[in-house]
Coordinates of N, CA and C in Angstrom, one line a residue:
K1 N 1.0 -1.2 -0.1 CA 0.3 0.0 0.0 C 1.1 1.2 0.1
D2 N 1.8 1.1 0.0 CA 3.3 2.2 0.4 C 4.1 2.4 -0.8
I3 N 3.8 1.8 -1.8 CA 5.0 1.6 -2.9 C 4.2 2.0 -4.2
F4 N 4.7 3.0 -4.8 CA 4.2 4.0 -5.9 C 4.9 3.2 -7.4
T5 N 4.3 3.4 -8.3 CA 5.1 2.9 -9.3 C 4.9 4.2 -10.4
I6 N 5.2 5.3 -11.2 CA 5.3 6.0 -12.2 C 6.1 5.8 -13.3
N7 N 5.6 5.9 -14.6 CA 5.9 5.4 -15.9 C 6.4 4.0 -15.8
G8 N 5.7 2.9 -15.2 CA 6.0 1.8 -15.0 C 7.2 1.8 -14.4
V9 N 8.3 2.1 -14.0 CA 9.2 1.4 -12.5 C 8.3 2.1 -11.2
S10 N 8.7 1.1 -10.5 CA 8.2 0.7 -9.2 C 8.9 1.2 -8.0
G11 N 8.7 1.9 -7.2 CA 9.8 1.8 -5.6 C 9.8 3.5 -5.2
N12 N 9.6 3.7 -4.2 CA 9.7 4.9 -3.7 C 11.1 5.4 -3.1
D13 N 12.0 4.9 -4.0 CA 13.3 5.6 -4.0 C 13.3 5.8 -5.5
K14 N 12.8 5.8 -6.2 CA 13.1 6.4 -7.8 C 12.4 7.5 -8.1
F15 N 11.8 8.0 -7.2 CA 11.4 9.7 -7.5 C 11.6 10.1 -6.2
L16 N 11.7 11.8 -6.5 CA 12.0 12.9 -5.8 C 10.7 13.3 -5.1
L17 N 11.0 13.6 -3.9 CA 9.7 13.9 -3.2 C 10.5 15.5 -2.5
L18 N 9.8 16.6 -2.8 CA 10.3 17.8 -1.9 C 9.2 18.5 -1.8
I19 N 9.2 18.9 -0.3 CA 8.5 20.3 0.3 C 8.9 21.3 0.3
D20 N 8.7 22.4 -0.1 CA 8.8 23.6 -0.2 C 10.2 23.9 -0.9
G21 N 10.2 23.1 -1.6 CA 11.7 22.4 -2.9 C 13.0 22.3 -2.1
I22 N 12.7 21.6 -0.7 CA 13.6 20.9 -0.1 C 13.5 20.0 -0.2
R23 N 14.3 18.7 -0.3 CA 14.5 17.4 -0.7 C 14.1 17.0 0.9
A24 N 12.6 15.8 1.0 CA 12.4 15.3 2.3 C 13.0 13.6 1.7
N25 N 13.0 13.0 0.9 CA 13.2 11.7 0.9 C 15.2 11.7 1.0
I26 N 15.8 10.6 1.4 CA 17.1 10.5 1.5 C 17.8 10.0 0.1
S27 N 18.8 10.7 0.0 CA 19.3 10.8 -1.1 C 20.1 8.8 -1.7
T28 N 20.4 8.5 -0.5 CA 20.9 7.2 -0.4 C 20.2 5.7 -0.9
G29 N 19.3 6.1 -1.6 CA 18.7 5.4 -2.5 C 17.3 4.5 -1.5
T30 N 17.3 5.2 0.1 CA 16.5 4.6 0.7 C 15.4 4.6 0.9
K31 N 14.3 3.6 0.9 CA 13.1 3.6 0.9 C 12.2 4.3 1.4
L32 N 11.2 4.8 1.0 CA 10.5 6.1 1.2 C 9.4 5.6 2.1
T33 N 8.9 5.8 3.2 CA 7.5 5.8 3.5 C 6.3 6.9 3.5
I34 N 5.7 6.9 2.7 CA 4.5 8.6 2.3 C 3.5 8.0 2.7
D35 N 2.6 7.0 2.7 CA 1.6 6.3 3.0 C 0.7 7.5 3.9
Q36 N 1.3 7.6 5.5 CA 0.4 8.3 6.1 C 1.2 9.7 7.0
S37 N 2.9 9.6 6.3 CA 3.6 10.4 6.7 C 3.3 11.5 6.9
Y38 N 2.6 12.5 5.7 CA 2.9 13.7 5.3 C 0.9 14.4 5.4
T39 N 0.6 14.9 6.4 CA -0.5 15.8 6.1 C -0.9 16.9 5.2
M40 N -1.6 16.7 4.5 CA -2.2 17.8 3.0 C -3.2 18.9 3.8
E41 N -3.1 19.1 5.0 CA -4.1 20.4 6.2 C -3.2 22.0 5.2
N42 N -1.9 21.6 5.2 CA -1.5 23.3 5.1 C -0.7 23.1 3.4
V43 N -1.2 22.5 2.6 CA -0.6 22.3 1.2 C -1.5 23.6 0.4
K44 N -0.3 24.0 -0.1 CA -1.3 25.3 -1.7 C -1.4 24.4 -2.8
Q45 N -0.3 23.6 -3.1 CA -0.4 23.0 -4.5 C 0.7 21.8 -4.4
V46 N 0.3 20.9 -5.2 CA 1.4 19.8 -5.7 C 1.6 19.6 -7.0
E47 N 3.1 20.1 -7.3 CA 4.0 19.9 -8.4 C 4.3 18.7 -9.0
I48 N 3.7 18.1 -10.4 CA 4.3 16.8 -10.4 C 5.2 16.5 -11.3
I49 N 6.7 16.5 -12.1 CA 7.4 16.5 -13.1 C 7.6 15.0 -13.5
L50 N 6.6 14.5 -14.5 CA 7.0 13.1 -14.9 C 7.7 12.9 -15.8
G51 N 8.7 11.9 -15.3 CA 10.5 11.4 -16.6 C 11.5 11.6 -15.7
P52 N 12.6 11.4 -16.3 CA 13.7 11.0 -15.3 C 14.3 13.1 -15.6
A53 N 15.0 12.9 -14.4 CA 15.3 14.3 -14.2 C 16.3 13.9 -13.4
S54 N 17.4 13.2 -13.4 CA 18.7 12.5 -12.6 C 19.4 13.3 -12.4
S55 N 19.7 14.3 -14.3 CA 21.0 15.0 -14.5 C 20.9 16.5 -13.8
L56 N 19.7 16.7 -13.5 CA 19.7 17.8 -12.7 C 19.7 17.8 -11.0
Y57 N 19.0 16.6 -10.6 CA 18.7 16.1 -9.3 C 18.8 15.3 -8.5
G58 N 19.5 14.4 -9.0 CA 20.6 13.2 -8.5 C 19.4 11.8 -9.3
A59 N 20.3 10.8 -8.8 CA 19.9 9.0 -8.9 C 18.1 9.0 -8.5
D60 N 18.0 9.7 -7.3 CA 16.4 9.1 -7.0 C 15.5 10.2 -7.6
A61 N 15.5 10.8 -8.9 CA 14.5 11.7 -9.8 C 14.1 10.8 -11.0
F62 N 14.9 9.7 -10.7 CA 14.8 8.7 -11.9 C 13.3 8.7 -12.7
T63 N 12.2 8.3 -11.9 CA 10.8 8.9 -12.8 C 10.0 9.7 -12.6
G64 N 10.7 11.0 -11.4 CA 9.8 11.8 -11.7 C 10.1 13.3 -10.1
I65 N 9.8 13.8 -10.1 CA 9.7 14.7 -9.0 C 8.0 15.3 -8.6
V66 N 8.2 15.0 -7.3 CA 6.8 16.0 -6.7 C 7.4 16.9 -5.7
N67 N 6.8 17.8 -6.1 CA 7.1 19.3 -4.7 C 5.8 19.4 -4.2
I68 N 5.5 19.1 -2.8 CA 4.6 19.6 -2.1 C 4.8 20.7 -1.8
I69 N 3.9 22.2 -2.0 CA 4.3 23.7 -1.8 C 3.2 23.8 0.0
T70 N 3.8 24.3 0.9 CA 2.8 24.6 1.5 C 2.5 26.5 1.5
N71 N 1.5 26.2 2.2 CA 1.1 27.9 2.6 C 2.1 28.5 3.3
K72 N 2.3 30.0 3.6 CA 2.8 30.8 4.7 C 1.7 30.7 6.0
G73 N 2.2 31.1 7.0 CA 1.8 31.3 8.1 C 0.7 32.4 7.9
Y74 N 0.6 33.5 7.2 CA -0.6 34.3 6.9 C -1.6 34.0 6.2
E75 N -1.1 33.1 5.1 CA -1.9 32.7 4.4 C -2.7 31.4 5.0
N76 N -2.9 30.8 6.0 CA -3.4 29.8 6.8 C -3.5 30.3 7.9
K77 N -3.7 31.5 8.3 CA -3.9 32.1 9.3 C -5.2 31.3 10.6
G78 N -4.8 31.0 11.8 CA -5.7 30.3 13.2 C -5.3 29.0 13.0
F79 N -6.3 28.4 14.4 CA -5.8 27.1 14.6 C -6.8 26.2 13.8
K80 N -6.8 25.2 13.2 CA -7.2 23.9 12.5 C -7.6 22.9 13.2
A81 N -7.9 21.7 13.4 CA -7.8 20.4 13.6 C -8.8 19.7 13.2
K82 N -8.0 18.2 12.4 CA -9.4 17.4 11.9 C -8.6 15.8 12.6
L83 N -10.2 15.4 13.3 CA -9.5 14.4 14.2 C -10.8 13.4 13.5
S84 N -10.4 12.1 13.1 CA -11.1 11.2 12.5 C -10.9 9.7 13.3
Y85 N -11.9 8.7 13.4 CA -12.0 7.6 13.7 C -12.5 6.5 12.7
G86 N -12.1 5.5 12.7 CA -12.4 4.7 11.8 C -12.2 2.8 12.4
M87 N -12.6 2.2 11.0 CA -12.3 0.7 11.3 C -11.0 0.7 11.7
F88 N -11.1 -0.7 12.8 CA -9.6 -1.3 13.2 C -8.8 -0.3 14.1
D89 N -9.7 -0.1 14.5 CA -8.8 1.2 15.6 C -8.0 2.6 15.1
T90 N -8.9 2.7 13.7 CA -8.3 3.6 13.2 C -8.3 4.9 13.6
R91 N -6.8 6.1 13.8 CA -7.2 7.1 14.3 C -6.6 8.3 13.3
D92 N -6.8 9.4 13.2 CA -6.0 10.4 12.2 C -6.2 11.7 12.9
V93 N -5.2 12.4 13.4 CA -5.8 13.9 14.1 C -4.4 14.5 13.3
S94 N -4.9 15.8 12.8 CA -3.8 16.7 12.0 C -4.3 17.9 12.8
V95 N -3.1 18.5 13.0 CA -3.5 20.2 13.5 C -2.8 21.1 12.9
N96 N -3.1 22.3 12.7 CA -2.1 23.6 12.2 C -2.3 24.8 12.3
F97 N -1.6 25.4 12.9 CA -1.2 26.8 13.3 C -0.2 27.8 12.5
G98 N -1.5 28.6 12.3 CA -0.6 29.4 11.3 C -1.2 31.1 11.9
T99 N 0.0 31.7 11.7 CA 0.0 33.4 11.9 C 1.1 34.2 11.5
G100 N 0.5 35.6 11.6 CA 1.7 36.4 10.9 C 1.5 37.4 9.8
K101 N 2.2 37.9 9.2 CA 1.8 38.9 8.4 C 2.4 38.5 6.9
E102 N 2.5 39.4 5.7 CA 3.1 39.0 4.8 C 4.8 39.2 4.9
D103 N 5.2 40.0 5.6 CA 6.6 40.2 6.2 C 7.2 39.3 6.9
L104 N 6.5 38.5 8.2 CA 7.0 37.8 8.6 C 5.6 36.9 9.5
S105 N 5.9 35.6 9.3 CA 5.0 34.6 9.1 C 5.5 33.2 10.3
F106 N 4.4 32.7 10.6 CA 4.9 31.3 11.1 C 3.8 30.2 11.0
V107 N 4.1 29.1 10.5 CA 2.9 27.9 10.7 C 3.4 26.8 11.7
V108 N 3.0 25.6 11.9 CA 3.3 24.7 12.7 C 2.1 23.6 12.3
T109 N 2.7 22.3 11.7 CA 1.7 21.5 11.3 C 2.2 19.9 11.9
G110 N 1.2 19.4 12.4 CA 1.2 18.1 13.1 C 0.2 17.0 12.8
K111 N 0.9 15.9 12.8 CA -0.2 14.8 12.1 C 0.2 13.5 13.2
Y112 N -0.8 12.7 13.4 CA -0.5 11.4 14.2 C -1.4 10.4 13.4
Y113 N -1.2 9.0 13.2 CA -2.2 8.3 12.4 C -1.5 7.0 13.3
H114 N -2.5 6.5 13.2 CA -2.6 4.9 14.0 C -3.7 3.9 13.5
S115 N -3.2 2.6 13.4 CA -4.4 1.7 12.6 C -4.1 0.4 13.2
D116 N -4.7 -0.4 13.8 CA -4.6 -1.6 13.8 C -4.5 -2.5 12.6
E117 N -5.2 -1.8 11.3 CA -5.1 -2.8 10.3 C -6.0 -3.8 9.9
P118 N -6.7 -4.3 9.5 CA -7.5 -5.4 9.0 C -6.5 -6.8 9.7
F119 N -7.5 -7.8 10.0 CA -6.6 -9.2 10.4 C -6.7 -9.8 8.7
M120 N -6.0 -10.3 8.3 CA -6.0 -10.2 6.5 C -6.6 -12.1 6.6
P121 N -6.1 -12.7 7.8 CA -7.0 -14.0 7.3 C -8.3 -14.2 7.1
T122 N -9.3 -13.6 7.7 CA -10.5 -13.5 7.6 C -11.1 -13.0 6.9
Y123 N -10.5 -11.6 5.8 CA -10.7 -11.5 4.5 C -10.4 -12.2 3.2
Y124 N -8.9 -12.8 3.7 CA -8.8 -13.7 2.5 C -8.6 -15.0 3.3
P125 N -9.6 -15.8 3.4 CA -8.8 -17.1 3.8 C -8.6 -18.3 3.3
K126 N -8.4 -18.3 1.7 CA -7.3 -19.2 0.9 C -5.9 -18.9 0.8
E127 N -6.2 -17.4 0.7 CA -4.5 -16.9 1.2 C -3.9 -17.4 1.8
Y128 N -4.6 -17.2 3.2 CA -3.5 -17.4 4.3 C -4.0 -18.7 5.0
E129 N -4.0 -19.5 4.6 CA -4.5 -21.2 5.3 C -3.5 -21.3 6.1
G130 N -2.0 -21.0 5.5 CA -0.9 -21.3 6.3 C -0.8 -21.0 7.3
Y131 N -1.2 -19.4 7.9 CA -1.7 -18.7 8.8 C -2.4 -19.3 9.6
T132 N -3.7 -20.1 9.3 CA -4.8 -20.3 10.0 C -4.3 -21.6 10.5
F133 N -3.6 -22.5 10.0 CA -3.3 -23.8 10.2 C -2.2 -23.3 11.1
Y134 N -1.1 -22.6 11.2 CA -0.1 -22.3 12.4 C -1.0 -21.5 13.6
Q135 N -1.8 -20.9 13.2 CA -2.6 -20.3 14.8 C -3.4 -21.1 15.2
Q136 N -3.7 -22.5 14.9 CA -4.9 -23.3 15.0 C -3.7 -24.7 15.7
T137 N -2.7 -24.9 15.6 CA -1.9 -26.3 15.5 C -0.7 -25.8 16.6
G138 N 0.0 -24.2 16.0 CA 1.5 -24.1 16.4 C 2.3 -25.0 15.5
N139 N 1.9 -25.3 14.6 CA 2.9 -25.7 13.5 C 3.0 -24.9 11.9
M140 N 3.9 -25.1 11.7 CA 4.0 -24.4 10.2 C 4.1 -25.2 8.8
L141 N 3.7 -24.8 7.9 CA 4.1 -25.8 7.0 C 5.1 -25.4 6.1
M142 N 6.0 -26.3 5.9 CA 7.3 -25.5 5.4 C 7.9 -26.9 4.6
F143 N 7.7 -26.5 3.0 CA 8.3 -27.6 2.0 C 7.9 -28.7 2.6
G144 N 6.1 -28.7 2.3 CA 5.8 -30.1 2.2 C 5.6 -30.6 3.8
D145 N 6.5 -29.8 4.8 CA 6.6 -31.1 5.6 C 6.1 -29.6 7.1
T146 N 5.9 -30.4 8.0 CA 5.0 -29.6 9.0 C 6.5 -29.4 10.0
V147 N 7.0 -28.2 10.8 CA 7.6 -27.8 11.7 C 7.0 -27.1 12.8
K148 N 7.6 -27.3 13.8 CA 6.8 -26.8 15.3 C 8.2 -25.6 15.7
P149 N 7.7 -24.3 15.5 CA 8.7 -23.2 16.3 C 8.7 -23.1 17.6
E150 N 10.2 -22.7 17.9 CA 10.3 -22.7 18.8 C 9.8 -21.6 19.7
F151 N 9.6 -20.6 19.0 CA 8.5 -19.1 19.8 C 7.5 -19.1 19.7
G152 N 6.9 -20.5 19.9 CA 5.2 -20.5 19.8 C 4.6 -19.7 18.8
I153 N 2.9 -19.7 19.1 CA 1.9 -19.0 18.5 C 2.1 -17.5 18.9
I154 N 2.4 -16.7 17.6 CA 2.8 -15.4 17.5 C 1.4 -14.5 16.9
P155 N 0.7 -13.8 17.9 CA -0.8 -13.4 17.0 C 0.0 -12.5 15.9
W156 N -1.1 -12.3 14.7 CA -1.1 -11.7 13.9 C -1.2 -10.2 14.3
A157 N -0.4 -9.5 13.6 CA -0.5 -8.0 13.9 C 0.1 -7.2 12.9
T158 N -0.3 -6.1 12.5 CA -0.1 -5.1 11.3 C 0.1 -3.9 11.5
P159 N 0.1 -3.4 12.6 CA -0.1 -1.7 12.9 C 0.6 -1.0 12.2
T160 N 0.1 0.3 11.6 CA 0.5 1.3 11.3 C 0.7 2.0 11.8
D161 N 1.9 3.1 12.5 CA 1.9 4.5 12.9 C 2.3 5.3 12.4
A162 N 2.3 6.4 12.3 CA 2.9 7.7 11.2 C 2.4 8.8 12.0
Y163 N 4.0 9.3 12.3 CA 4.1 11.0 13.2 C 4.6 12.1 12.4
T164 N 4.6 12.9 12.6 CA 5.4 14.1 11.9 C 4.6 15.7 12.5
I165 N 6.0 16.8 12.4 CA 6.0 17.9 12.8 C 6.7 18.6 11.9
R166 N 5.9 19.5 11.2 CA 6.5 20.6 10.2 C 6.5 21.8 10.7
T167 N 7.6 22.5 11.2 CA 7.3 24.4 11.2 C 8.2 25.2 9.9
K168 N 7.2 26.3 9.8 CA 8.2 27.1 8.7 C 8.1 28.3 8.9
F169 N 9.1 29.2 8.8 CA 9.0 30.3 9.2 C 9.5 31.3 7.6
N170 N 8.7 32.7 7.9 CA 8.5 33.3 6.4 C 9.2 34.7 7.0
I171 N 10.5 34.8 6.5 CA 10.7 36.3 6.4 C 10.9 37.3 4.9
K172 N 10.3 38.4 5.3 CA 10.0 38.6 3.7 C 11.6 39.9 3.5

């Protein structure tokens, strides 16, 4: 759910992510987690350049560039909060505070996200027969044989947690 494909090339390390023109991903080719890491509460516009731009921006701009441009403090004045709750104990909280005038402004944006995520064997029983067998017997099927792991039965857990805080000062 967190891998992007651009122009047929898959991988979050193949495109460059900029926030206000500043590199947000690591230039060493490390995979970039995007899914819930960035809030859109303070975004003015998103610019997308498709195609290779490695000669100008480096190896991680192989498939393109995404530049997220955020509002200045005076463009998004006041305090705003967004709270949501959903299935699988999913909580999404975003806050934004902006203040100032055109010559001097400040904005702070924060986000917290948590989800326990679905129990996949319930939704895809055929694809997760091996896990169901393991959960019921404590044995694992490996290469046509049954193996009893030393660690015992480990319950299914695939939680997602993400949080970020960004500040921006503008001095004209």
